[in-house]
Amino acid sequence: MTRRIRTAGTVFAAALASLLTFLFLPSSPAHAATHNPVVFVHGLSSSSSSWDDWVADFKADGYTGSELFSWSYDWGQSNVTTAQQLATRIQSVRTQTGAAKVDLVVHSMGALNSRYYLKNLGGTAYVDDFVSTAGVNHGTTTAGWCTWLYTSCAEMYTGSSFLTSLNSGDETPGSVSYASYWSNCDDALTPDTSAILGGATNVEVGCISHTDMNNDYGVYEQVRDFIA
């Protein structure tokens, strides 16, 4: 009888000790998101589908669908209007994911509205990394064919008042990390070096066409590593 009481007492003491240990252990921090959400911005005469290849590549490398956001906008409208819509989009992504900042990955004219958002709409507070692929950062004369059709084209034409204002002063404001990937045979940019951004990590990727810049796997790998 005494032996049974001692055994029961030992079991009770062990259980009590385990319970107290559980109750007073420091709580584990909530699991943080593995990546910043990535917001993709397309260019002229394009749509969110232009990012399908890279979205698939990011997923293959461990990103989830809830971390990748491509969207479509009216590419004929002023880049100022698009920048305002981008601000709303990024706020929505941050609310949805709980992330403090996003990474912006853009193509072609997407560089203009995204940079306007960063420079003029307080975007530097909400963006960690900015990546331009074939970005028309300093304009192109090839936009001449559509300047009379679309406001966005007129803004993209070399020497426009929009570009003069956008590129005045610091081209890479805030604490954002900037990168620009450009091709030495980009037939949509005249000259090719228009893509180079003062203060950014500028990378010449070789001879890749303008439309292939945001679905080329080699460029993707560099972009992925930059925003990691």
Coordinates of C-alpha atoms in Angstrom, one line a residue:
M1 CA 0.0 0.0 0.0
T2 CA 2.8 2.4 0.9
R3 CA 4.6 1.6 -2.3
R4 CA 1.5 2.4 -4.3
I5 CA 1.1 5.8 -2.5
R6 CA 4.7 6.6 -3.2
T7 CA 4.4 5.7 -6.9
A8 CA 1.2 7.8 -7.3
G9 CA 2.9 10.7 -5.5
T10 CA 5.9 10.5 -7.8
V11 CA 3.7 10.4 -10.9
F12 CA 1.7 13.4 -9.6
A13 CA 4.9 15.4 -8.9
A14 CA 6.2 14.7 -12.4
A15 CA 3.0 15.8 -14.0
L16 CA 2.9 19.0 -11.9
A17 CA 6.4 19.8 -12.8
S18 CA 5.6 19.3 -16.5
L19 CA 2.6 21.6 -16.2
L20 CA 4.5 24.3 -14.5
T21 CA 7.3 24.1 -17.0
F22 CA 4.7 24.5 -19.9
L23 CA 3.0 27.4 -18.2
F24 CA 6.1 29.4 -17.5
L25 CA 8.1 28.8 -20.7
P26 CA 8.6 32.0 -22.7
S27 CA 6.2 32.2 -25.6
S28 CA 7.6 31.6 -29.0
P29 CA 7.5 34.5 -31.4
A30 CA 5.0 34.3 -34.2
H31 CA 6.4 32.8 -37.4
A32 CA 7.6 35.6 -39.6
A33 CA 6.9 35.7 -43.4
T34 CA 9.7 34.1 -45.3
H35 CA 9.8 36.8 -48.0
N36 CA 8.6 40.3 -48.7
P37 CA 5.5 40.2 -50.9
V38 CA 6.5 40.9 -54.5
V39 CA 4.4 43.4 -56.6
F40 CA 5.0 43.1 -60.3
V41 CA 4.3 46.1 -62.6
H42 CA 4.0 45.6 -66.4
G43 CA 4.7 48.2 -69.1
L44 CA 3.1 49.7 -72.2
S45 CA 0.7 47.5 -74.2
S46 CA 1.0 44.7 -71.7
S47 CA -0.8 43.1 -68.7
S48 CA -0.3 41.1 -65.6
S49 CA 0.0 37.9 -67.7
S50 CA 3.4 39.1 -68.8
W51 CA 4.8 38.0 -65.4
D52 CA 3.4 34.4 -65.6
D53 CA 6.8 32.9 -66.2
W54 CA 8.5 34.6 -63.3
V55 CA 5.6 34.0 -61.0
A56 CA 6.0 30.3 -61.7
D57 CA 9.8 30.6 -61.2
F58 CA 9.3 32.3 -57.8
K59 CA 6.9 29.6 -56.7
A60 CA 9.4 26.9 -57.8
D61 CA 12.0 28.7 -55.6
G62 CA 9.8 28.7 -52.5
Y63 CA 7.5 31.7 -52.7
T64 CA 3.8 31.1 -52.2
G65 CA 1.0 32.5 -54.3
S66 CA 0.0 34.8 -51.3
E67 CA 3.4 36.5 -51.6
L68 CA 3.2 37.3 -55.4
F69 CA 1.0 40.0 -56.8
S70 CA 0.8 40.9 -60.5
W71 CA -1.9 43.4 -61.6
S72 CA -3.1 45.1 -64.7
Y73 CA -3.8 48.8 -65.3
D74 CA -4.8 51.1 -68.1
W75 CA -1.4 51.5 -69.7
G76 CA -2.5 54.4 -71.9
Q77 CA -3.3 56.7 -69.0
S78 CA -0.8 59.1 -67.4
N79 CA 1.9 57.4 -65.3
V80 CA 0.8 59.8 -62.5
T81 CA -2.6 58.2 -62.4
T82 CA -1.1 54.7 -62.5
A83 CA 1.3 55.6 -59.7
Q84 CA -1.7 56.6 -57.5
Q85 CA -3.4 53.3 -58.3
L86 CA -0.1 51.5 -57.5
A87 CA 0.0 53.2 -54.1
T88 CA -3.5 51.9 -53.4
R89 CA -2.5 48.4 -54.6
I90 CA 0.6 48.3 -52.4
Q91 CA -1.4 49.4 -49.4
S92 CA -3.9 46.6 -50.1
V93 CA -1.1 44.0 -50.4
R94 CA 0.4 45.2 -47.1
T95 CA -3.0 45.0 -45.4
Q96 CA -3.6 41.5 -46.8
T97 CA -0.2 40.1 -45.9
G98 CA 0.7 42.1 -42.8
A99 CA 4.0 43.0 -44.3
A100 CA 5.7 46.3 -43.5
K101 CA 7.2 46.5 -47.0
V102 CA 7.0 45.0 -50.4
D103 CA 9.5 44.4 -53.2
L104 CA 8.7 46.1 -56.6
V105 CA 9.7 44.3 -59.8
V106 CA 8.9 46.3 -62.9
H107 CA 9.2 46.1 -66.7
S108 CA 9.6 48.8 -69.3
M109 CA 7.2 51.7 -68.7
G110 CA 6.4 50.2 -65.3
A111 CA 9.6 51.8 -64.1
L112 CA 8.2 55.3 -64.6
N113 CA 4.9 55.0 -62.7
S114 CA 6.7 53.0 -60.0
R115 CA 9.5 55.5 -59.6
Y116 CA 6.9 58.3 -59.5
Y117 CA 5.2 56.5 -56.6
L118 CA 8.6 56.1 -54.8
K119 CA 9.6 59.7 -55.4
N120 CA 6.4 61.7 -55.0
L121 CA 3.8 59.5 -53.2
G122 CA 5.8 58.4 -50.2
G123 CA 6.5 54.9 -51.6
T124 CA 10.0 54.7 -50.2
A125 CA 8.5 54.0 -46.8
Y126 CA 6.8 50.9 -48.1
V127 CA 9.3 49.4 -50.5
D128 CA 12.4 47.4 -49.6
D129 CA 13.8 46.5 -53.0
F130 CA 13.1 48.1 -56.4
V131 CA 14.0 46.2 -59.6
S132 CA 13.7 47.6 -63.1
T133 CA 14.0 45.3 -66.1
A134 CA 14.3 47.0 -69.4
G135 CA 13.0 50.1 -67.6
V136 CA 12.5 53.2 -69.8
N137 CA 14.1 55.3 -67.0
H138 CA 15.4 58.1 -69.2
G139 CA 13.0 57.8 -72.1
T140 CA 13.1 56.5 -75.6
T141 CA 12.5 58.1 -79.0
T142 CA 10.8 54.9 -80.2
A143 CA 7.8 56.2 -78.2
G144 CA 7.3 58.7 -81.0
W145 CA 4.8 56.4 -82.8
C146 CA 2.3 56.7 -80.0
T147 CA 2.8 60.1 -78.3
W148 CA -0.3 61.5 -80.0
L149 CA -2.4 58.5 -79.0
Y150 CA -1.6 57.9 -75.3
T151 CA -0.6 60.2 -72.5
S152 CA 1.8 57.5 -71.2
C153 CA 3.7 57.5 -74.5
A154 CA 4.1 61.2 -74.5
E155 CA 5.5 61.0 -71.0
M156 CA 7.9 58.2 -72.0
Y157 CA 9.3 60.1 -75.0
T158 CA 12.9 61.3 -74.5
G159 CA 13.1 64.8 -73.0
S160 CA 9.4 65.0 -71.9
S161 CA 8.6 67.2 -68.9
F162 CA 7.5 64.1 -67.0
L163 CA 10.9 62.5 -67.4
T164 CA 12.7 65.8 -66.6
S165 CA 10.9 66.1 -63.3
L166 CA 11.2 62.4 -62.5
N167 CA 14.9 62.3 -63.0
S168 CA 15.7 65.7 -61.4
G169 CA 17.8 65.3 -58.2
D170 CA 18.1 61.9 -56.7
E171 CA 17.1 59.1 -59.0
T172 CA 17.1 56.5 -56.3
P173 CA 15.6 58.2 -53.2
G174 CA 15.1 56.8 -49.7
S175 CA 16.6 53.7 -48.2
V176 CA 15.2 51.4 -51.0
S177 CA 17.7 49.1 -52.7
Y178 CA 17.6 49.8 -56.4
A179 CA 18.7 47.6 -59.3
S180 CA 18.3 48.1 -63.1
Y181 CA 18.8 45.2 -65.5
W182 CA 19.3 46.2 -69.2
S183 CA 20.2 44.7 -72.5
N184 CA 22.7 46.0 -75.0
C185 CA 20.4 45.2 -77.9
D186 CA 17.0 46.4 -76.7
D187 CA 15.3 47.7 -79.8
A188 CA 12.6 49.5 -77.7
L189 CA 15.1 51.7 -75.9
T190 CA 17.1 54.3 -77.9
P191 CA 19.7 54.4 -76.6
D192 CA 19.9 51.1 -74.6
T193 CA 21.6 52.9 -71.8
S194 CA 18.4 54.8 -71.1
A195 CA 17.7 52.0 -68.6
I196 CA 20.7 52.9 -66.4
L197 CA 19.6 54.5 -63.1
G198 CA 21.8 56.8 -61.2
G199 CA 22.6 55.3 -57.7
A200 CA 21.3 51.9 -58.6
T201 CA 23.0 48.5 -59.1
N202 CA 23.0 48.6 -62.9
V203 CA 23.6 45.2 -64.7
E204 CA 24.0 44.7 -68.4
V205 CA 22.6 41.2 -69.1
G206 CA 23.7 40.8 -72.7
C207 CA 21.6 40.7 -75.8
I208 CA 18.0 40.0 -74.7
S209 CA 15.0 41.5 -76.5
H210 CA 12.9 44.1 -74.7
T211 CA 9.9 41.8 -74.5
D212 CA 11.9 38.9 -73.2
M213 CA 13.6 40.8 -70.4
N214 CA 10.8 39.9 -67.8
N215 CA 10.5 36.2 -68.7
D216 CA 14.2 35.3 -69.3
Y217 CA 15.3 32.8 -66.7
G218 CA 18.8 34.1 -66.4
V219 CA 17.6 37.6 -65.6
Y220 CA 15.1 36.1 -63.2
E221 CA 17.8 34.4 -61.2
Q222 CA 19.6 37.7 -60.8
V223 CA 16.4 39.5 -59.7
R224 CA 15.6 36.7 -57.3
D225 CA 19.0 36.9 -55.7
F226 CA 18.9 40.7 -55.5
I227 CA 15.6 40.8 -53.6
A228 CA 16.4 37.8 -51.4

